[in-house]
Amino acid sequence: MTGYIFRRILQAIPVFMGTTFLIYFMVFAMPGDPIVALFGDKTPNPAVVAQLRAQYHLDQPFIVQYLIYLGGIFRGDFGLSFSGEPVTAILARTFPVTARLAILALLFETFFGILVGLISGLRKGKLFDASSLAVSLVLISLPIFVIAFVGQYVFGVWLGWARTTVGSGAPLQDLILPALVLASVSFAQIVRLTRASVIETSGLDFVRTAYSKGLSSRRVIPVHILRNSLIPVVTYLATDFGVLLVGATITEGIFNVPGVGNTLYQAIIRGEGPTVVSFVTVMVLIYLVVNILVDLFYGLLDPRIRYVK
Amino acid sequence: MSVPLSTSAAVKPLLEIKNLQVGFQTQNGLVPAVNGIDITLMPGQTLAIVGESGSGKSTTAHAIINLLPGSGRITGGEVLFEGRDLTQLNEKQLEEVRGRMIGFVPQDPMANLNPVWSIGFQVEEAIRANGIATGKEVKQHAIRVLKEAGLADADKRLRQFPHQFSGGMRQRVLIGMGLSSRPKLLIADEPTSALDVTVQRVILDHLATLTREIGTAVLFITHDLGLAAERAEQLVVMYKGKVVESGPSREILENPMHPYTQRLVAAAPSLASRRIQSSQKNLTDLGYSAPRAAEGLDLVEAAAARAGKQAATPVAGGPAIKVDGLTKVYRIRGAKRDARDFKAVDDVSFTVERGTTMALVGESGSGKSTVAKLLLRLEDASEGTITIGGRDTATLRGRALLDLRRTMQPVFQDPYGSLDPLRNIGNTIAEPLQVHRVGDRASRRARVDELLDQVALPSALATRYPNELSGGQRQRVAIARALALKPEIVILDEAVSALDVLVQAQILRLLADLQAELGLTYLFITHDLAVVRVIADHVCVMQRGKIVESSTVDKVFDNPQQDYTRELLNAIPGANLKLGV
Amino acid sequence: MSSNFTGPPTDVTTVGGRSGTHYVAPLDETPLVGVDAVKVAEKRSNLWIDAWQDVRRRPMFWISAALILLVALVALFPGIFTQTPPNNNCILGNSNGGPADGHPLGFTKQGCDIYSRIVHGTSTSLSVGFIVIVLTTTLGILFGAFAGFYGGWVDAVLSRLGDIFFSIPYILAAVVIMSVLSQYRSVWSISLAIGVFAWPSTARVLRSEILRVKNADFVMASTALGLSRFKILLKHVLPNSIAPVIVITTISLAGAIVAEASLSFLGVGLGSNIMSWGNDINQAQNDLRSAPQTLILPSIALSVTVFAFISLGEVVRDALDPKARALR
């Protein structure tokens, strides 16, 4: 297992270098003055421009600029935001809120997604299955901001069950609606994936053998069918984390959740380019780390990976 | 050991299947798989159900313990186990029966253990579920069960996972689980068909000893008539969901009455090779005659016909294939920098004379298929030379390599993978002609028709696609494609291994006829020594990359020199049958 | 050793009457057929023919196909559907107004005709969708096919490259690109921004499919015929691996439409001079309480279009993938 962890982390290094390089490249290798481009149609404060030029070492050759920037990331220095506040300071303030929202959403989507998917898979072709398939198809087709607005309108304006914007300090009860919205698309995907996986696993030989040993379905379903069906779901959760991050940006923006996503959202809306770049970098790094963690978890789930010779 | 039965009537049957009907629900309605069969199994007895794929034999086995896959269900009849009708039990009652009273050993050991749980976990849950032991005794019992099944170091291996076990070891685990609660009946569904013959023999011997000791009756499902006859006292032959013949094994083998059984007896390679063996000694005494209704499927006859034709056309010219010191080394990448060399083929030398068949026999991992790839220049040899038609093939490039390919064509094992599913049959057969720019469109089409005719397929198939064909028909198309360029040498890599016996016999016959007609040289690669007896002139036995014995077929069969060859010969099912025919 | 039973009972005639006795079924019960007899079926059948047979029986296919046809018609010939100009002639007095004569869906905040804006926004969504899938499919096939088929260092390099692009969620990447390209916001630039980071999933799907197909015996047989590696890839391996690419392409098209709408919604998508559902939703979001229809109506247009492509993808997957077919 240690060998597996080591290998997985080793594999992540070139990807990490590549992604940071790519982001840097997208911004600073474009034609024209990147700093001006980042501000779009806004007139920047000359002091901020000078500050940015120094921060990004634009007088140096491109590759040197990148290496300096990379060194900064390793030291935990993501530069300053548009307003001049260190990005790390903003992160320290906003990250706990986003973490709470994301964990809540992950709990919703995995718990209900797996549950509905399992029931659906076990009752293939029945009414429950047909309706869960239909609902999930519709949910997948709805862009997250549409779900957010519909949620806001139905539960906030119409029924009055929830607040349409999250209060200061982001109390948990205010986060429930945004978390449900954030969870909705992935929930639908998890339902479909779990269902497919459960149906496939149920038809496998070892399940029949488990029954032939005299086991009851109360044991076979969780221990042999569900347990094995979780492996593709976990794989999906890893790749889907990127969708969750984008979703968090939009959801936090619409519900005004004071999190990392909202900071990015506000920066995008206001056209504050440098902040956008810093926060996208942060999110990509989170995504990479989560993927490594999920892969390690995957190793726990699947002994064939753990004990690879 | 033998306690005579007081009165035969006192013994009640353990299992009585009466008029059992099983169907599968499909889009086009209920498709019957088992059409009213009757089978009776006495306590302690071993009964084998024999049939080809699709005969309903496995479905019957699964129906007994109500574990039919997917949409399958019992549509009629009774399954009386100790007088109780299993088809009428509810799920709870069935759980009581499964495992505890009826054990089950499945077909493919690779797919029948859950990959994510340890071996110990899976054995222990079976023991716990059947209430055989509780608490700490469960583990002890698990170790005992696995040791019984032939895993000597079971205590050390409980925590290992299925993928760390070989196929044979997994099958031992499954047998151990199946017998863990001393059931009265064990259903063994093709328990060894995925294993090497020598492993198969050891495991079946072990299973027989174990069930005899426990007094468990065995319902043995197999496609191999020889194996069935060797392992079971009673035989049931199934065909199209019906029992066509049943009775004591020996009697059925010696006097098959139903034409279908006669076909099976005639076409089973294991029995054929055994019959050839005996026929040489006292064929005339026994007044051997081919079973009726064999219709060209009799392998003994086929072998005799082949030998006759072979003798009539004397070998001319130099050897077709000459292999000298052939070695192939693969680098295995290890985890901890222990990259090591693995010699898949180790100093192999042989010669194949023009117009003859050389069989390369070995179990999985013996390197026999690697030899085929090296010959076909699909891979390059590490050392040694291959001379074909007098030319060293290693240096051939471009045009010369194309010429080599033209003289030598392969037929591979998997009938479902050997044809491009998106190409119609005509285009598939014409592809070699296209690649080698032979003829124009019209002449190619004519050649395709001719080739289809040669492999006994209607020319209407030319515009059809592979998935409309059966496995045997696909193999014929593959043979037609191989013959398109009029090669001198055909390399048959397990070309008949995946086929049902009757189809296999048919293809073997076709191959023999084509050889006589076209003067082909065959390199016949197989794991099945029994088939070799029917089709080959010479044989090389391979083990772990080396040739351990090489001689004419008669010599190898009648007077094997090496222990390994003897082991292989003994592993041919039916080895213990004294078949006078 | 158990005492009650040890050997095979011979000549036992029991209730079933068959144990121990030699039973032969009458021949007319199961008449013999020729071994492996060829039956030329009435209809040809291969993957594509079968898929078509399957798809045409499914109502979902016809529903999504009809929706896509409608959306395509609206995109290509908006003039058939409305004469009202979407941009000019907006009267502020109609701001957030309800349906009126000739304006069946009412007005936006700027007093423009909602119906007309939706009709004229269609071509933007579809254009972005199509340009993106041309991009992702081209890049995906190139990377996936070469990586999967040639393996070794080619695979290592191409797959790592794909991993890098895959590790940046493509909407975030597009946000960055569009932020930098704020001067050049057009259908082309936004499609480029989405497509450049969206191709790795196509490449991954194709690569794994090619890894499966390239080990088939028919590939080996073609090599033994003397067909070159590249021709084998082109003639045998790619055609047999392309089915899942078609599925993922249909679904990517929907994804691209969502991405464009999301970017426009965030204000880094298309300029306000270009008709886009995302822009309109963005404009309407502050009036959710007072005039929800200005937000809901373009959202419905967007969702229905996305739904059409996603369900088409699902139906096609069901038809092409035997594993998916078993799930029905």
Short mmCIF file of C-alpha atoms in Angstrom, two decimals, chain A residues 141 143 145-146 149, chain C residues 67-68 70-76 78 86 105 108 113-129 187 190 253-254 256-267 269-285 293-309:
data_model
loop_
_atom_site.label_atom_id
_atom_site.label_comp_id
_atom_site.label_asym_id
_atom_site.label_seq_id
_atom_site.Cartn_x
_atom_site.Cartn_y
_atom_site.Cartn_z
CA SER A 141 -30.22 18.29 -18.47
CA PRO A 143 -27.72 23.66 -15.94
CA PHE A 145 -27.77 27.98 -12.39
CA VAL A 146 -31.22 27.04 -13.62
CA PHE A 149 -32.86 29.85 -9.56
CA LEU C 67 -36.66 18.21 -30.62
CA ILE C 68 -33.20 18.41 -32.18
CA LEU C 70 -36.90 21.65 -34.32
CA VAL C 71 -33.99 23.35 -32.55
CA ALA C 72 -31.89 23.04 -35.69
CA LEU C 73 -34.66 24.55 -37.81
CA VAL C 74 -35.03 27.46 -35.41
CA ALA C 75 -31.27 27.99 -35.45
CA LEU C 76 -30.97 27.88 -39.23
CA PRO C 78 -35.15 32.02 -37.27
CA PRO C 86 -34.69 40.60 -30.94
CA LEU C 105 -44.00 35.39 -24.19
CA THR C 108 -37.49 41.45 -21.03
CA ASP C 113 -39.55 40.49 -27.15
CA ILE C 114 -38.65 37.33 -25.16
CA TYR C 115 -39.89 34.93 -27.81
CA SER C 116 -37.79 36.58 -30.47
CA ARG C 117 -34.72 36.62 -28.25
CA ILE C 118 -35.13 32.93 -27.52
CA VAL C 119 -35.53 32.15 -31.22
CA HIS C 120 -32.46 34.16 -32.16
CA GLY C 121 -30.40 32.77 -29.29
CA THR C 122 -30.79 29.23 -30.61
CA SER C 123 -28.19 29.49 -33.34
CA THR C 124 -25.61 30.78 -30.86
CA SER C 125 -26.05 27.78 -28.59
CA LEU C 126 -25.98 25.29 -31.45
CA SER C 127 -23.01 26.94 -33.16
CA VAL C 128 -20.95 26.81 -30.00
CA GLY C 129 -22.04 23.20 -29.47
CA VAL C 187 -18.76 32.40 -30.83
CA ILE C 190 -15.72 30.88 -26.63
CA LEU C 253 -22.52 18.80 -27.40
CA ALA C 254 -25.00 19.27 -24.59
CA ALA C 256 -20.76 22.67 -24.55
CA ILE C 257 -24.15 24.37 -24.76
CA VAL C 258 -24.33 24.41 -20.95
CA ALA C 259 -20.76 25.72 -20.76
CA GLU C 260 -21.48 28.59 -23.12
CA ALA C 261 -24.62 29.50 -21.20
CA SER C 262 -22.73 29.31 -17.91
CA LEU C 263 -19.91 31.53 -19.15
CA SER C 264 -22.36 34.04 -20.59
CA PHE C 265 -24.31 33.87 -17.36
CA LEU C 266 -21.09 34.68 -15.49
CA GLY C 267 -20.50 37.60 -17.81
CA GLY C 269 -19.06 34.57 -22.27
CA LEU C 270 -20.43 36.32 -25.27
CA GLY C 271 -20.73 40.07 -25.57
CA SER C 272 -24.13 41.60 -24.93
CA ASN C 273 -24.43 42.29 -28.67
CA ILE C 274 -24.64 38.54 -29.35
CA MET C 275 -27.93 36.81 -28.65
CA SER C 276 -27.38 34.16 -26.00
CA TRP C 277 -29.72 32.42 -23.56
CA GLY C 278 -27.03 32.65 -20.91
CA ASN C 279 -26.82 36.41 -21.32
CA ASP C 280 -30.58 36.77 -21.01
CA ILE C 281 -30.66 34.64 -17.87
CA ASN C 282 -27.86 36.77 -16.48
CA GLN C 283 -29.82 39.94 -17.24
CA ALA C 284 -32.97 38.59 -15.63
CA GLN C 285 -31.55 37.17 -12.43
CA GLN C 293 -40.76 34.49 -16.52
CA THR C 294 -37.90 36.58 -17.95
CA LEU C 295 -35.53 34.10 -16.33
CA ILE C 296 -37.55 30.92 -16.59
CA LEU C 297 -38.38 31.11 -20.30
CA PRO C 298 -34.81 31.22 -21.69
CA SER C 299 -33.90 28.62 -19.03
CA ILE C 300 -36.57 26.31 -20.42
CA ALA C 301 -35.28 26.80 -23.97
CA LEU C 302 -31.77 26.01 -22.78
CA SER C 303 -32.80 22.97 -20.72
CA VAL C 304 -34.97 21.46 -23.43
CA THR C 305 -32.17 21.74 -25.97
CA VAL C 306 -29.70 20.15 -23.55
CA PHE C 307 -32.24 17.48 -22.68
CA ALA C 308 -32.71 16.61 -26.35
CA PHE C 309 -29.02 15.97 -26.92
#
